[in-house]
Amino acid sequence: MFVSTEEEHISLPLANGKVLENSSPIGSNPDSNEDELSQENPSNFMDVNVVQEDEKFQLEQRILNLEGEIGSLRNKERSLDEKRREALNKILDIKGCIRVFSRVRPFLPTDKRRTHQPISVESEKIVVRSGGSRKEFEFDKVFHQEAIQEDVFAEVEPILRSAIDGHNVCILAYGQTGTGKTYTMEGTTESPGIIPRVLQELFHLSSLDSSASFTFSISMLEVYLGSLRDLLAPRPSSRTYTAPRCNLNIQTDSKGSVEIDGLTEVEISNFTKATWWYNKGRRVRSTSWTNVNETSSRSHCLTRISIYRYGDALGGKAEVSKLWMVDLGGSERLLKTGAIGQTLDEGRAINLSLSALGDVIAALRRKRGHVPYRNSKLTQVLKDSLGDKSKVLMLVHVSPYEEDLGETTCSFTFAKRARAAECNRELSQESKKLREKRISELEEQMKEAEEGCQEIRTQIQKAEFLLTENKKLFVKKYEPIEDEETFPITPKENIAEITVTPRNSEKGLKTKVTSSVPRFMSATVASRQRESTAEREIHSRPKSLRSWARSSTQLSGSQSNSFSDRRFKAQLRTSNKRSRYSETNTIAGDIKCDDSDIKPSVLPQPQSKTIASSDPKPRVTLPHHRRRMSDLL
Ligand SMILES: Nc1ncnc2c1ncn2[C@@H]1O[C@H](COP(=O)(O)OP(=O)(O)OP(=O)(O)O)[C@@H](O)[C@H]1O
């Protein structure tokens, strides 16, 4: 293991045969050697240059050792993370790729209806009593009326992790109008639902994963009267975002991946921006008044988070996964809602697509060769997130009232069909026990791997801190620069400015730098490879997504050029005052979004449009492992 800062010693051989021990921390008091040395009689030195060379060599060695140590710690972290992913995936496979939960809405204080409750919750079952008959419906999980939003999210979190790990995920809220679908998905300011929690957790979980870097983007669309409407599409002549009445085309590529032509995709770099865009889209959604709900959703509202995962193991390529969060339109019979005219048509369209969704799930259950995805836009859009290797979570919402019993039974019948989509669903008690045992074992493995990862991350942080300190010391002692006053660093001159260094000028500079810098500052073959694959990757991405990636790659290039640059050294000095690890927190920084802050630049593209937000103060949010100095050259 590496030695902590407090334990760092610099041993200097003296002419009188003694060895001068410097026991003070390298980073905290870099001048202490000089102080002690200056107290000795200079004539005692055999050769000052020899001593200095030796000291320099030792420092260089220490830096190289630390880099090696960090590299091997990262490998360990990667393999533990791989174990964690495998265990999680196995757990989700055992639990079932299509899981069905039920949530019973509480009685609302505003509701004047009778409160006789025909349904009761028993463990993972819901019992429906009506006119002397008793029916039982089993679910993977039941949320009773007192269940809070946190309880629901606790069940969503594992599949969110799975989405970050690279699987397509689909969370669907199903149920009659007014049973709480929107409440579960969106929630309120006091009790946020799944979507805001997912958005927050995305940034949190991805910041913990130092084996990869992530970018996220959001798209929102509505399936309205059988056509698709882009909820984030900007109107060219207006500052207000309203969905144009358009019908988007759905394309499926040779690998079965679904892409929606012209759908706006907005890169989201932090939680605040993500929420801002989500609220924009939400406001455009079609709602209307019905007998059952004052603001009844008249469409299916689909929120897609695209997760781009860049890992060293992926050779610079992005692994893309989709996370769909779907607030389905109300499933009620049309007479009950008192719908007429347009609202009646909307209700019919909702029911047709819900029925198509049921057919798709039923076909998946029977493992039929033909799955009727094409029968509705809803199932076409979700095609690659409902089938193989995807994780589906359906939350069936029901009302607690007796007069809604007919609708409740319909919803339960739909859920039963969906639940049976998993083979071996009806397991014997013995098999259930075995299943539970296996899940506990895997959960234990996952926990161990997570704890191991956490421990290694702490070690990496310490080693990186030590490495930075040693590098600063090296620069200070052996690459002295002019005073900071001569090259003042104003707050505007942040790292982002360095990233715009023109690539053309790099070659010459790079040659010069590599010939004069110490070994530890030279680019390794791997780091050069990483840089060039990242470059290739950027060119293969949609234009508007390039800006982020470009800045990360150029950071490598420009930092490498400028390591010997005086300004960069001064930058290093100023950065001394703050912890470099705090930079990761900026990912969820408090950036205020409004129309003027975010300037959508919709680029004409064959597939999806992407809006890259132009942050006036762009922040560099590179993961730590990308900032190793050897990588920067
Ligand atoms: N679990 C709950 N706890 C407290 N209030 C709830 C809960 N579920 C629903 N509500 C309240 O019930 C009302 C109707 O809920 P909501 O609008 O979410 O229904 P919905 O199923 O989305 O309806 P629609 O299909 O018409 O959009 C809202 O006022 C909501 O706040």
PDB file of C-alpha atoms in Angstrom, residues 342-524:
ATOM      1  CA  GLN A 342     -62.785  14.804 -28.044  1.00  0.00           C
ATOM      2  CA  THR A 343     -62.455  13.412 -24.520  1.00  0.00           C
ATOM      3  CA  LEU A 344     -64.324  10.292 -25.599  1.00  0.00           C
ATOM      4  CA  ASP A 345     -61.920   9.830 -28.522  1.00  0.00           C
ATOM      5  CA  GLU A 346     -58.987  10.303 -26.192  1.00  0.00           C
ATOM      6  CA  GLY A 347     -60.371   7.664 -23.840  1.00  0.00           C
ATOM      7  CA  ARG A 348     -60.888   5.231 -26.716  1.00  0.00           C
ATOM      8  CA  ALA A 349     -57.343   5.747 -27.954  1.00  0.00           C
ATOM      9  CA  ILE A 350     -55.958   5.188 -24.456  1.00  0.00           C
ATOM     10  CA  ASN A 351     -57.906   1.964 -24.071  1.00  0.00           C
ATOM     11  CA  LEU A 352     -56.817   0.669 -27.463  1.00  0.00           C
ATOM     12  CA  SER A 353     -53.159   1.163 -26.706  1.00  0.00           C
ATOM     13  CA  LEU A 354     -53.503  -0.294 -23.214  1.00  0.00           C
ATOM     14  CA  SER A 355     -55.074  -3.343 -24.742  1.00  0.00           C
ATOM     15  CA  ALA A 356     -52.163  -3.559 -27.211  1.00  0.00           C
ATOM     16  CA  LEU A 357     -49.762  -3.319 -24.273  1.00  0.00           C
ATOM     17  CA  GLY A 358     -51.607  -6.223 -22.642  1.00  0.00           C
ATOM     18  CA  ASP A 359     -51.324  -8.260 -25.852  1.00  0.00           C
ATOM     19  CA  VAL A 360     -47.585  -7.630 -26.087  1.00  0.00           C
ATOM     20  CA  ILE A 361     -47.050  -8.709 -22.521  1.00  0.00           C
ATOM     21  CA  ALA A 362     -49.216 -11.779 -23.031  1.00  0.00           C
ATOM     22  CA  ALA A 363     -47.188 -12.726 -26.121  1.00  0.00           C
ATOM     23  CA  LEU A 364     -43.968 -12.297 -24.187  1.00  0.00           C
ATOM     24  CA  ARG A 365     -45.423 -14.557 -21.524  1.00  0.00           C
ATOM     25  CA  ARG A 366     -46.075 -17.322 -23.984  1.00  0.00           C
ATOM     26  CA  LYS A 367     -42.657 -16.732 -25.521  1.00  0.00           C
ATOM     27  CA  ARG A 368     -44.297 -16.509 -28.900  1.00  0.00           C
ATOM     28  CA  GLY A 369     -42.171 -15.897 -31.948  1.00  0.00           C
ATOM     29  CA  HIS A 370     -44.433 -13.044 -32.922  1.00  0.00           C
ATOM     30  CA  VAL A 371     -44.985 -10.267 -30.415  1.00  0.00           C
ATOM     31  CA  PRO A 372     -47.572  -7.738 -31.705  1.00  0.00           C
ATOM     32  CA  TYR A 373     -45.556  -4.598 -30.994  1.00  0.00           C
ATOM     33  CA  ARG A 374     -46.871  -2.903 -34.118  1.00  0.00           C
ATOM     34  CA  ASN A 375     -50.466  -2.706 -32.908  1.00  0.00           C
ATOM     35  CA  SER A 376     -49.928   0.578 -31.115  1.00  0.00           C
ATOM     36  CA  LYS A 377     -47.461   3.443 -31.005  1.00  0.00           C
ATOM     37  CA  LEU A 378     -46.999   2.872 -27.297  1.00  0.00           C
ATOM     38  CA  THR A 379     -45.701  -0.676 -27.757  1.00  0.00           C
ATOM     39  CA  GLN A 380     -43.622   0.285 -30.811  1.00  0.00           C
ATOM     40  CA  VAL A 381     -41.854   2.986 -28.830  1.00  0.00           C
ATOM     41  CA  LEU A 382     -41.210   0.694 -25.867  1.00  0.00           C
ATOM     42  CA  LYS A 383     -40.296  -2.335 -27.972  1.00  0.00           C
ATOM     43  CA  ASP A 384     -36.625  -2.548 -26.984  1.00  0.00           C
ATOM     44  CA  SER A 385     -37.400  -1.903 -23.322  1.00  0.00           C
ATOM     45  CA  LEU A 386     -40.131  -4.469 -22.783  1.00  0.00           C
ATOM     46  CA  GLY A 387     -38.593  -7.631 -24.180  1.00  0.00           C
ATOM     47  CA  ASP A 388     -35.361  -9.548 -23.750  1.00  0.00           C
ATOM     48  CA  LYS A 389     -32.790  -8.368 -21.227  1.00  0.00           C
ATOM     49  CA  SER A 390     -34.972  -5.430 -20.191  1.00  0.00           C
ATOM     50  CA  LYS A 391     -36.344  -4.890 -16.743  1.00  0.00           C
ATOM     51  CA  VAL A 392     -39.995  -3.950 -16.503  1.00  0.00           C
ATOM     52  CA  LEU A 393     -41.801  -2.688 -13.460  1.00  0.00           C
ATOM     53  CA  MET A 394     -45.522  -2.154 -13.655  1.00  0.00           C
ATOM     54  CA  LEU A 395     -47.326  -0.406 -10.834  1.00  0.00           C
ATOM     55  CA  VAL A 396     -51.014  -1.123 -10.915  1.00  0.00           C
ATOM     56  CA  HIS A 397     -52.998   1.515  -9.073  1.00  0.00           C
ATOM     57  CA  VAL A 398     -56.408   0.876  -7.611  1.00  0.00           C
ATOM     58  CA  SER A 399     -59.087   2.833  -5.847  1.00  0.00           C
ATOM     59  CA  PRO A 400     -60.231   1.872  -2.342  1.00  0.00           C
ATOM     60  CA  TYR A 401     -63.900   2.535  -3.128  1.00  0.00           C
ATOM     61  CA  GLU A 402     -66.632  -0.023  -3.589  1.00  0.00           C
ATOM     62  CA  GLU A 403     -68.151   1.749  -6.580  1.00  0.00           C
ATOM     63  CA  ASP A 404     -64.817   1.409  -8.379  1.00  0.00           C
ATOM     64  CA  LEU A 405     -64.728  -2.333  -7.838  1.00  0.00           C
ATOM     65  CA  GLY A 406     -65.453  -3.116 -11.491  1.00  0.00           C
ATOM     66  CA  GLU A 407     -62.473  -1.036 -12.624  1.00  0.00           C
ATOM     67  CA  THR A 408     -60.339  -2.445  -9.833  1.00  0.00           C
ATOM     68  CA  THR A 409     -61.076  -6.001 -10.929  1.00  0.00           C
ATOM     69  CA  CYS A 410     -60.246  -5.095 -14.556  1.00  0.00           C
ATOM     70  CA  SER A 411     -56.918  -3.627 -13.459  1.00  0.00           C
ATOM     71  CA  PHE A 412     -56.119  -6.728 -11.414  1.00  0.00           C
ATOM     72  CA  THR A 413     -56.970  -8.981 -14.336  1.00  0.00           C
ATOM     73  CA  PHE A 414     -54.646  -6.970 -16.565  1.00  0.00           C
ATOM     74  CA  ALA A 415     -51.911  -7.229 -13.916  1.00  0.00           C
ATOM     75  CA  LYS A 416     -52.416 -10.951 -13.531  1.00  0.00           C
ATOM     76  CA  ARG A 417     -51.843 -11.391 -17.255  1.00  0.00           C
ATOM     77  CA  ALA A 418     -48.689  -9.293 -17.097  1.00  0.00           C
ATOM     78  CA  ARG A 419     -47.408 -11.128 -14.067  1.00  0.00           C
ATOM     79  CA  ALA A 420     -47.882 -14.457 -15.692  1.00  0.00           C
ATOM     80  CA  ALA A 421     -45.548 -13.265 -18.457  1.00  0.00           C
ATOM     81  CA  GLU A 422     -42.778 -14.697 -16.345  1.00  0.00           C
ATOM     82  CA  CYS A 423     -42.420 -18.413 -16.657  1.00  0.00           C
ATOM     83  CA  ASN A 424     -42.397 -20.466 -13.437  1.00  0.00           C
ATOM     84  CA  ARG A 425     -44.337 -17.710 -11.810  1.00  0.00           C
ATOM     85  CA  GLU A 426     -46.552 -20.092  -9.859  1.00  0.00           C
ATOM     86  CA  LEU A 427     -43.854 -21.638  -7.717  1.00  0.00           C
ATOM     87  CA  SER A 428     -44.261 -24.189  -4.963  1.00  0.00           C
ATOM     88  CA  GLN A 429     -43.487 -23.134  -1.392  1.00  0.00           C
ATOM     89  CA  GLU A 430     -40.267 -25.160  -1.522  1.00  0.00           C
ATOM     90  CA  SER A 431     -39.120 -23.425  -4.712  1.00  0.00           C
ATOM     91  CA  LYS A 432     -40.034 -20.062  -3.265  1.00  0.00           C
ATOM     92  CA  LYS A 433     -37.840 -20.756  -0.230  1.00  0.00           C
ATOM     93  CA  LEU A 434     -34.945 -21.795  -2.442  1.00  0.00           C
ATOM     94  CA  ARG A 435     -35.432 -18.685  -4.523  1.00  0.00           C
ATOM     95  CA  GLU A 436     -35.401 -16.456  -1.451  1.00  0.00           C
ATOM     96  CA  LYS A 437     -32.254 -18.180  -0.212  1.00  0.00           C
ATOM     97  CA  ARG A 438     -30.486 -17.638  -3.511  1.00  0.00           C
ATOM     98  CA  ILE A 439     -31.548 -13.977  -3.571  1.00  0.00           C
ATOM     99  CA  SER A 440     -30.182 -13.479  -0.023  1.00  0.00           C
ATOM    100  CA  GLU A 441     -26.859 -15.045  -1.035  1.00  0.00           C
ATOM    101  CA  LEU A 442     -26.613 -12.790  -4.053  1.00  0.00           C
ATOM    102  CA  GLU A 443     -27.564  -9.748  -2.007  1.00  0.00           C
ATOM    103  CA  GLU A 444     -24.788 -10.647   0.400  1.00  0.00           C
ATOM    104  CA  GLN A 445     -22.314 -10.921  -2.506  1.00  0.00           C
ATOM    105  CA  MET A 446     -23.498  -7.582  -3.824  1.00  0.00           C
ATOM    106  CA  LYS A 447     -23.081  -5.948  -0.448  1.00  0.00           C
ATOM    107  CA  GLU A 448     -19.567  -7.355  -0.043  1.00  0.00           C
ATOM    108  CA  ALA A 449     -18.593  -6.129  -3.505  1.00  0.00           C
ATOM    109  CA  GLU A 450     -20.041  -2.693  -2.774  1.00  0.00           C
ATOM    110  CA  GLU A 451     -18.210  -2.421   0.526  1.00  0.00           C
ATOM    111  CA  GLY A 452     -15.005  -3.548  -1.156  1.00  0.00           C
ATOM    112  CA  CYS A 453     -15.473  -0.914  -3.858  1.00  0.00           C
ATOM    113  CA  GLN A 454     -16.103   1.739  -1.250  1.00  0.00           C
ATOM    114  CA  GLU A 455     -12.938   0.825   0.627  1.00  0.00           C
ATOM    115  CA  ILE A 456     -10.892   0.915  -2.560  1.00  0.00           C
ATOM    116  CA  ARG A 457     -12.367   4.278  -3.546  1.00  0.00           C
ATOM    117  CA  THR A 458     -11.221   5.708  -0.223  1.00  0.00           C
ATOM    118  CA  GLN A 459      -7.734   4.334  -0.848  1.00  0.00           C
ATOM    119  CA  ILE A 460      -7.745   5.785  -4.354  1.00  0.00           C
ATOM    120  CA  GLN A 461      -8.771   9.177  -3.020  1.00  0.00           C
ATOM    121  CA  LYS A 462      -5.948   9.145  -0.506  1.00  0.00           C
ATOM    122  CA  ALA A 463      -3.445   8.035  -3.128  1.00  0.00           C
ATOM    123  CA  GLU A 464      -4.648  10.668  -5.565  1.00  0.00           C
ATOM    124  CA  PHE A 465      -4.376  13.344  -2.934  1.00  0.00           C
ATOM    125  CA  LEU A 466      -0.836  12.252  -2.168  1.00  0.00           C
ATOM    126  CA  LEU A 467      -0.013  12.127  -5.849  1.00  0.00           C
ATOM    127  CA  THR A 468      -1.256  15.661  -6.407  1.00  0.00           C
ATOM    128  CA  GLU A 469       0.711  16.932  -3.438  1.00  0.00           C
ATOM    129  CA  ASN A 470       3.887  15.253  -4.675  1.00  0.00           C
ATOM    130  CA  LYS A 471       3.393  16.623  -8.140  1.00  0.00           C
ATOM    131  CA  LYS A 472       2.871  20.104  -6.811  1.00  0.00           C
ATOM    132  CA  LEU A 473       6.026  19.740  -4.762  1.00  0.00           C
ATOM    133  CA  PHE A 474       7.886  18.599  -7.838  1.00  0.00           C
ATOM    134  CA  VAL A 475       6.705  21.551  -9.869  1.00  0.00           C
ATOM    135  CA  LYS A 476       7.511  23.939  -7.072  1.00  0.00           C
ATOM    136  CA  LYS A 477      11.024  22.627  -6.525  1.00  0.00           C
ATOM    137  CA  TYR A 478      12.222  21.593  -9.909  1.00  0.00           C
ATOM    138  CA  GLU A 479      10.130  23.585 -12.339  1.00  0.00           C
ATOM    139  CA  PRO A 480       9.969  26.986 -10.636  1.00  0.00           C
ATOM    140  CA  ILE A 481       7.754  29.601 -12.237  1.00  0.00           C
ATOM    141  CA  GLU A 482       7.344  33.310 -11.975  1.00  0.00           C
ATOM    142  CA  ASP A 483       5.160  34.842  -9.294  1.00  0.00           C
ATOM    143  CA  GLU A 484       1.442  34.463  -9.614  1.00  0.00           C
ATOM    144  CA  GLU A 485       1.219  38.245  -9.768  1.00  0.00           C
ATOM    145  CA  THR A 486       3.070  38.107 -13.075  1.00  0.00           C
ATOM    146  CA  PHE A 487       0.584  35.533 -14.376  1.00  0.00           C
ATOM    147  CA  PRO A 488      -2.537  36.233 -12.397  1.00  0.00           C
ATOM    148  CA  ILE A 489      -5.262  33.664 -12.546  1.00  0.00           C
ATOM    149  CA  THR A 490      -8.598  35.365 -12.526  1.00  0.00           C
ATOM    150  CA  PRO A 491     -11.702  33.374 -11.712  1.00  0.00           C
ATOM    151  CA  LYS A 492     -12.637  33.508 -15.382  1.00  0.00           C
ATOM    152  CA  GLU A 493      -9.533  31.645 -16.362  1.00  0.00           C
ATOM    153  CA  ASN A 494     -10.767  28.297 -15.201  1.00  0.00           C
ATOM    154  CA  ILE A 495      -9.934  24.890 -16.525  1.00  0.00           C
ATOM    155  CA  ALA A 496     -12.736  25.189 -19.055  1.00  0.00           C
ATOM    156  CA  GLU A 497     -10.823  27.960 -20.739  1.00  0.00           C
ATOM    157  CA  ILE A 498      -7.852  25.685 -21.064  1.00  0.00           C
ATOM    158  CA  THR A 499     -10.004  23.144 -22.859  1.00  0.00           C
ATOM    159  CA  VAL A 500     -10.396  25.404 -25.873  1.00  0.00           C
ATOM    160  CA  THR A 501      -6.727  25.149 -26.737  1.00  0.00           C
ATOM    161  CA  PRO A 502      -6.643  24.639 -30.498  1.00  0.00           C
ATOM    162  CA  ARG A 503      -5.751  21.089 -31.433  1.00  0.00           C
ATOM    163  CA  ASN A 504      -3.459  22.264 -34.238  1.00  0.00           C
ATOM    164  CA  SER A 505      -1.013  23.819 -31.865  1.00  0.00           C
ATOM    165  CA  GLU A 506      -0.831  20.720 -29.744  1.00  0.00           C
ATOM    166  CA  LYS A 507       1.538  18.670 -31.809  1.00  0.00           C
ATOM    167  CA  GLY A 508       4.456  21.009 -31.588  1.00  0.00           C
ATOM    168  CA  LEU A 509       3.910  21.674 -27.958  1.00  0.00           C
ATOM    169  CA  LYS A 510       3.497  18.045 -27.126  1.00  0.00           C
ATOM    170  CA  THR A 511       6.817  17.095 -28.676  1.00  0.00           C
ATOM    171  CA  LYS A 512       8.493  19.819 -26.747  1.00  0.00           C
ATOM    172  CA  VAL A 513       6.884  18.894 -23.499  1.00  0.00           C
ATOM    173  CA  THR A 514       7.519  15.188 -23.712  1.00  0.00           C
ATOM    174  CA  SER A 515      11.184  15.761 -24.338  1.00  0.00           C
ATOM    175  CA  SER A 516      11.639  17.856 -21.219  1.00  0.00           C
ATOM    176  CA  VAL A 517       9.194  16.496 -18.703  1.00  0.00           C
ATOM    177  CA  PRO A 518      10.024  13.854 -16.136  1.00  0.00           C
ATOM    178  CA  ARG A 519       8.965  10.258 -16.837  1.00  0.00           C
ATOM    179  CA  PHE A 520       5.841  10.361 -14.736  1.00  0.00           C
ATOM    180  CA  MET A 521       4.495  13.202 -16.829  1.00  0.00           C
ATOM    181  CA  SER A 522       4.894  11.372 -20.085  1.00  0.00           C
ATOM    182  CA  ALA A 523       1.817   9.936 -21.696  1.00  0.00           C
ATOM    183  CA  THR A 524       1.568   6.188 -21.528  1.00  0.00           C
TER     184      THR A 524
END
